[in-house]
């Protein structure tokens, strides 16, 4: 896949077929996440890969916007480590960049993915902190549902380019 085409054709996928992705492939995907830019190159991310069906169901029952998670093979919880970040709050930006890399790498491999928000929702955050035993310095940013798309989502190429969003020199 051409790099630019990949950027322009990635879409959130919510319909999956069963299938477990090999650990080596997941490792490859996570490698791309770890090459994201981060403030002062502090790489303040931590990743939890979830494959257990019972856990996926439990997440579904506790996250209001990821009803499709059970059909996907996996979910990735992207967390920030505030002991590693440069300035307070950089974990959000750095881990967002890592998340996007991961999703683009999924797309390049023909896998589907969908970012499901955790931060800054306090209730959803509390659920993830409790369920995954996250210590105080580990902050969950988002859940990336990923797996084999079932092919039923025919996504039209989206048209998002807007010249009115571009400002030169001053706003
Ligand atoms: C911070 C953030 C939170 C999101 N949360 C959810 C979510 O909880 N559930 C969901 O189905 N999609 C979620 N999405 C996916 C967006 O709905 C999706 O990216 C957007 O509609 C654009 O569509 P596209 O990803 O196909 O380009 C989230 C995306 C972002 C960036």
mmCIF file of C-alpha atoms and ligand atoms in Angstrom:
data_model
loop_
_atom_site.group_PDB
_atom_site.id
_atom_site.type_symbol
_atom_site.label_atom_id
_atom_site.label_comp_id
_atom_site.label_asym_id
_atom_site.label_seq_id
_atom_site.Cartn_x
_atom_site.Cartn_y
_atom_site.Cartn_z
ATOM 1 C CA UNK A 1 0.000 0.000 0.000
ATOM 2 C CA UNK A 2 1.249 3.399 -0.962
ATOM 3 C CA UNK A 3 1.897 5.446 2.208
ATOM 4 C CA UNK A 4 -0.314 8.377 1.284
ATOM 5 C CA UNK A 5 -3.134 6.087 0.106
ATOM 6 C CA UNK A 6 -2.926 4.372 3.470
ATOM 7 C CA UNK A 7 -3.350 7.667 5.271
ATOM 8 C CA UNK A 8 -6.322 8.656 3.123
ATOM 9 C CA UNK A 9 -8.149 5.329 3.137
ATOM 10 C CA UNK A 10 -7.952 4.300 6.803
ATOM 11 C CA UNK A 11 -11.417 4.249 8.330
ATOM 12 C CA UNK A 12 -12.767 3.041 11.639
ATOM 13 C CA UNK A 13 -13.892 -0.565 11.348
ATOM 14 C CA UNK A 14 -16.638 -1.885 13.598
ATOM 15 C CA UNK A 15 -17.636 -5.149 11.884
ATOM 16 C CA UNK A 16 -15.272 -8.045 12.420
ATOM 17 C CA UNK A 17 -15.025 -11.724 11.733
ATOM 18 C CA UNK A 18 -13.444 -14.147 14.152
ATOM 19 C CA UNK A 19 -9.737 -14.754 14.032
ATOM 20 C CA UNK A 20 -6.790 -14.325 16.320
ATOM 21 C CA UNK A 21 -3.801 -12.353 15.125
ATOM 22 C CA UNK A 22 -0.414 -13.960 15.754
ATOM 23 C CA UNK A 23 1.658 -12.456 18.563
ATOM 24 C CA UNK A 24 4.515 -11.664 16.165
ATOM 25 C CA UNK A 25 2.162 -9.590 14.017
ATOM 26 C CA UNK A 26 0.819 -7.769 17.058
ATOM 27 C CA UNK A 27 4.428 -7.137 18.030
ATOM 28 C CA UNK A 28 5.070 -5.646 14.574
ATOM 29 C CA UNK A 29 2.050 -3.380 14.936
ATOM 30 C CA UNK A 30 3.191 -2.258 18.367
ATOM 31 C CA UNK A 31 6.647 -1.572 17.003
ATOM 32 C CA UNK A 32 5.142 1.102 14.746
ATOM 33 C CA UNK A 33 3.363 2.587 17.765
ATOM 34 C CA UNK A 34 6.698 2.849 19.548
ATOM 35 C CA UNK A 35 8.204 4.826 16.667
ATOM 36 C CA UNK A 36 5.749 7.681 17.148
ATOM 37 C CA UNK A 37 7.107 11.097 18.039
ATOM 38 C CA UNK A 38 6.998 11.982 21.729
ATOM 39 C CA UNK A 39 7.986 15.041 23.725
ATOM 40 C CA UNK A 40 11.722 14.860 24.456
ATOM 41 C CA UNK A 41 11.537 11.355 23.029
ATOM 42 C CA UNK A 42 10.328 10.109 26.406
ATOM 43 C CA UNK A 43 8.070 7.417 24.864
ATOM 44 C CA UNK A 44 5.734 7.429 27.859
ATOM 45 C CA UNK A 45 3.471 4.632 26.626
ATOM 46 C CA UNK A 46 2.427 1.256 27.941
ATOM 47 C CA UNK A 47 0.243 -1.199 26.044
ATOM 48 C CA UNK A 48 -2.119 -3.903 27.262
ATOM 49 C CA UNK A 49 -3.219 -6.408 24.612
ATOM 50 C CA UNK A 50 -6.536 -8.059 25.427
ATOM 51 C CA UNK A 51 -7.606 -11.240 23.647
ATOM 52 C CA UNK A 52 -9.620 -13.053 26.325
ATOM 53 C CA UNK A 53 -13.244 -13.166 25.142
ATOM 54 C CA UNK A 54 -14.606 -12.819 28.666
ATOM 55 C CA UNK A 55 -12.584 -9.703 29.222
ATOM 56 C CA UNK A 56 -13.682 -8.270 25.866
ATOM 57 C CA UNK A 57 -17.298 -8.903 26.885
ATOM 58 C CA UNK A 58 -16.706 -7.270 30.223
ATOM 59 C CA UNK A 59 -15.317 -4.198 28.469
ATOM 60 C CA UNK A 60 -18.365 -4.137 26.204
ATOM 61 C CA UNK A 61 -20.635 -4.147 29.255
ATOM 62 C CA UNK A 62 -18.789 -1.203 30.748
ATOM 63 C CA UNK A 63 -17.903 1.006 27.810
ATOM 64 C CA UNK A 64 -20.923 2.708 26.205
ATOM 65 C CA UNK A 65 -19.463 3.054 22.718
ATOM 66 C CA UNK A 66 -17.789 -0.214 21.821
ATOM 67 C CA UNK A 67 -20.665 -2.670 21.434
ATOM 68 C CA UNK A 68 -18.811 -4.281 18.511
ATOM 69 C CA UNK A 69 -15.774 -5.293 20.574
ATOM 70 C CA UNK A 70 -16.836 -8.893 21.123
ATOM 71 C CA UNK A 71 -16.640 -9.766 17.451
ATOM 72 C CA UNK A 72 -13.116 -8.446 17.123
ATOM 73 C CA UNK A 73 -10.214 -10.638 18.051
ATOM 74 C CA UNK A 74 -8.425 -8.095 20.169
ATOM 75 C CA UNK A 75 -8.339 -4.808 21.923
ATOM 76 C CA UNK A 76 -5.358 -2.690 22.829
ATOM 77 C CA UNK A 77 -5.443 -0.440 25.857
ATOM 78 C CA UNK A 78 -3.068 2.419 25.250
ATOM 79 C CA UNK A 79 -1.843 3.919 28.499
ATOM 80 C CA UNK A 80 0.403 6.794 29.417
ATOM 81 C CA UNK A 81 3.074 6.489 32.072
ATOM 82 C CA UNK A 82 3.240 9.822 33.877
ATOM 83 C CA UNK A 83 6.601 8.886 35.397
ATOM 84 C CA UNK A 84 8.078 8.852 31.895
ATOM 85 C CA UNK A 85 6.420 11.892 30.321
ATOM 86 C CA UNK A 86 8.341 15.140 29.774
ATOM 87 C CA UNK A 87 5.847 17.756 30.972
ATOM 88 C CA UNK A 88 2.605 16.998 32.759
ATOM 89 C CA UNK A 89 -0.010 16.079 30.163
ATOM 90 C CA UNK A 90 2.386 15.029 27.419
ATOM 91 C CA UNK A 91 1.281 11.441 27.920
ATOM 92 C CA UNK A 92 -1.957 12.327 26.093
ATOM 93 C CA UNK A 93 -0.296 13.757 22.991
ATOM 94 C CA UNK A 94 2.470 11.159 22.864
ATOM 95 C CA UNK A 95 0.129 8.211 23.309
ATOM 96 C CA UNK A 96 -2.279 9.643 20.723
ATOM 97 C CA UNK A 97 0.538 9.701 18.179
ATOM 98 C CA UNK A 98 1.386 6.101 19.072
ATOM 99 C CA UNK A 99 -2.256 5.101 18.696
ATOM 100 C CA UNK A 100 -2.511 6.584 15.226
ATOM 101 C CA UNK A 101 0.659 4.784 14.139
ATOM 102 C CA UNK A 102 -0.788 1.517 15.417
ATOM 103 C CA UNK A 103 -4.071 2.023 13.562
ATOM 104 C CA UNK A 104 -2.332 2.913 10.322
ATOM 105 C CA UNK A 105 -0.155 -0.177 10.643
ATOM 106 C CA UNK A 106 -3.316 -2.271 11.110
ATOM 107 C CA UNK A 107 -4.724 -0.766 7.936
ATOM 108 C CA UNK A 108 -1.544 -1.491 6.022
ATOM 109 C CA UNK A 109 -1.844 -5.159 7.036
ATOM 110 C CA UNK A 110 -5.502 -5.356 5.953
ATOM 111 C CA UNK A 111 -6.685 -5.367 9.559
ATOM 112 C CA UNK A 112 -9.464 -3.187 10.891
ATOM 113 C CA UNK A 113 -9.274 -0.990 13.952
ATOM 114 C CA UNK A 114 -11.351 1.519 15.843
ATOM 115 C CA UNK A 115 -10.254 3.999 18.495
ATOM 116 C CA UNK A 116 -12.658 3.943 21.446
ATOM 117 C CA UNK A 117 -12.165 6.765 23.859
ATOM 118 C CA UNK A 118 -11.323 6.361 27.531
ATOM 119 C CA UNK A 119 -9.641 9.650 28.473
ATOM 120 C CA UNK A 120 -11.005 12.153 29.536
ATOM 121 C CA UNK A 121 -14.170 10.342 30.663
ATOM 122 C CA UNK A 122 -13.781 9.830 34.410
ATOM 123 C CA UNK A 123 -16.290 6.992 34.705
ATOM 124 C CA UNK A 124 -14.789 4.946 31.862
ATOM 125 C CA UNK A 125 -11.304 5.678 33.183
ATOM 126 C CA UNK A 126 -12.275 4.379 36.622
ATOM 127 C CA UNK A 127 -13.511 1.116 35.106
ATOM 128 C CA UNK A 128 -10.219 0.526 33.259
ATOM 129 C CA UNK A 129 -8.119 1.482 36.270
ATOM 130 C CA UNK A 130 -9.972 -1.023 38.465
ATOM 131 C CA UNK A 131 -10.300 -3.836 35.946
ATOM 132 C CA UNK A 132 -6.701 -3.770 34.755
ATOM 133 C CA UNK A 133 -5.087 -2.916 38.109
ATOM 134 C CA UNK A 134 -3.532 0.257 36.813
ATOM 135 C CA UNK A 135 -1.300 2.015 39.341
ATOM 136 C CA UNK A 136 -1.681 5.763 39.891
ATOM 137 C CA UNK A 137 0.987 6.716 37.337
ATOM 138 C CA UNK A 138 -0.531 4.625 34.505
ATOM 139 C CA UNK A 139 -3.319 6.515 32.720
ATOM 140 C CA UNK A 140 -5.559 4.802 30.160
ATOM 141 C CA UNK A 141 -5.961 6.930 27.034
ATOM 142 C CA UNK A 142 -7.996 4.758 24.711
ATOM 143 C CA UNK A 143 -8.995 1.321 23.667
ATOM 144 C CA UNK A 144 -8.188 0.288 20.110
ATOM 145 C CA UNK A 145 -10.450 -2.516 18.966
ATOM 146 C CA UNK A 146 -8.698 -4.419 16.191
ATOM 147 C CA UNK A 147 -8.978 -7.593 14.196
ATOM 148 C CA UNK A 148 -10.028 -9.043 10.869
ATOM 149 C CA UNK A 149 -12.713 -6.920 9.175
ATOM 150 C CA UNK A 150 -15.699 -8.958 7.946
ATOM 151 C CA UNK A 151 -15.767 -6.847 4.788
ATOM 152 C CA UNK A 152 -19.353 -5.703 5.241
ATOM 153 C CA UNK A 153 -18.460 -2.076 5.794
ATOM 154 C CA UNK A 154 -18.172 -0.559 2.397
ATOM 155 C CA UNK A 155 -16.616 2.770 3.177
ATOM 156 C CA UNK A 156 -16.806 5.443 0.577
ATOM 157 C CA UNK A 157 -13.621 7.425 0.345
ATOM 158 C CA UNK A 158 -14.307 10.359 2.631
ATOM 159 C CA UNK A 159 -13.828 13.894 1.439
ATOM 160 C CA UNK A 160 -12.413 15.923 4.273
ATOM 161 C CA UNK A 161 -10.058 18.336 2.651
ATOM 162 C CA UNK A 162 -11.120 21.874 3.586
ATOM 163 C CA UNK A 163 -9.159 24.865 2.513
ATOM 164 C CA UNK A 164 -10.989 27.000 5.106
ATOM 165 C CA UNK A 165 -9.187 25.037 7.830
ATOM 166 C CA UNK A 166 -5.822 26.169 6.563
ATOM 167 C CA UNK A 167 -4.343 29.446 7.746
ATOM 168 C CA UNK A 168 -1.117 30.941 6.555
ATOM 169 C CA UNK A 169 1.077 33.041 8.810
ATOM 170 C CA UNK A 170 -1.779 34.169 11.123
ATOM 171 C CA UNK A 171 -5.249 32.823 11.910
HETATM 172 C C1 LIG B 1 -10.647 10.413 20.782
HETATM 173 C C2 LIG B 1 -11.528 9.492 19.963
HETATM 174 C C3 LIG B 1 -12.522 8.779 20.597
HETATM 175 C C4 LIG B 1 -13.314 7.893 19.858
HETATM 176 N N1 LIG B 1 -14.221 7.117 20.525
HETATM 177 C C5 LIG B 1 -14.954 6.218 19.825
HETATM 178 C C6 LIG B 1 -15.802 5.306 20.514
HETATM 179 O O1 LIG B 1 -15.880 5.307 21.751
HETATM 180 N N2 LIG B 1 -16.509 4.412 19.783
HETATM 181 C C7 LIG B 1 -16.418 4.367 18.425
HETATM 182 O O2 LIG B 1 -17.092 3.523 17.813
HETATM 183 N N3 LIG B 1 -15.601 5.208 17.735
HETATM 184 C C8 LIG B 1 -14.864 6.118 18.407
HETATM 185 N N4 LIG B 1 -13.978 6.922 17.739
HETATM 186 C C9 LIG B 1 -13.848 6.822 16.279
HETATM 187 C C10 LIG B 1 -14.459 8.031 15.569
HETATM 188 O O3 LIG B 1 -15.868 7.944 15.632
HETATM 189 C C11 LIG B 1 -13.975 8.054 14.112
HETATM 190 O O4 LIG B 1 -12.563 8.152 14.079
HETATM 191 C C12 LIG B 1 -14.556 9.236 13.341
HETATM 192 O O5 LIG B 1 -15.952 9.095 13.201
HETATM 193 C C13 LIG B 1 -13.942 9.369 11.952
HETATM 194 O O6 LIG B 1 -14.151 8.181 11.204
HETATM 195 P P1 LIG B 1 -12.937 7.346 10.607
HETATM 196 O O7 LIG B 1 -12.094 6.859 11.764
HETATM 197 O O8 LIG B 1 -13.584 6.220 9.854
HETATM 198 O O9 LIG B 1 -12.118 8.233 9.732
HETATM 199 C C14 LIG B 1 -13.151 7.780 18.460
HETATM 200 C C15 LIG B 1 -12.133 8.503 17.838
HETATM 201 C C16 LIG B 1 -11.314 9.322 18.576
HETATM 202 C C17 LIG B 1 -10.168 10.051 17.888
#
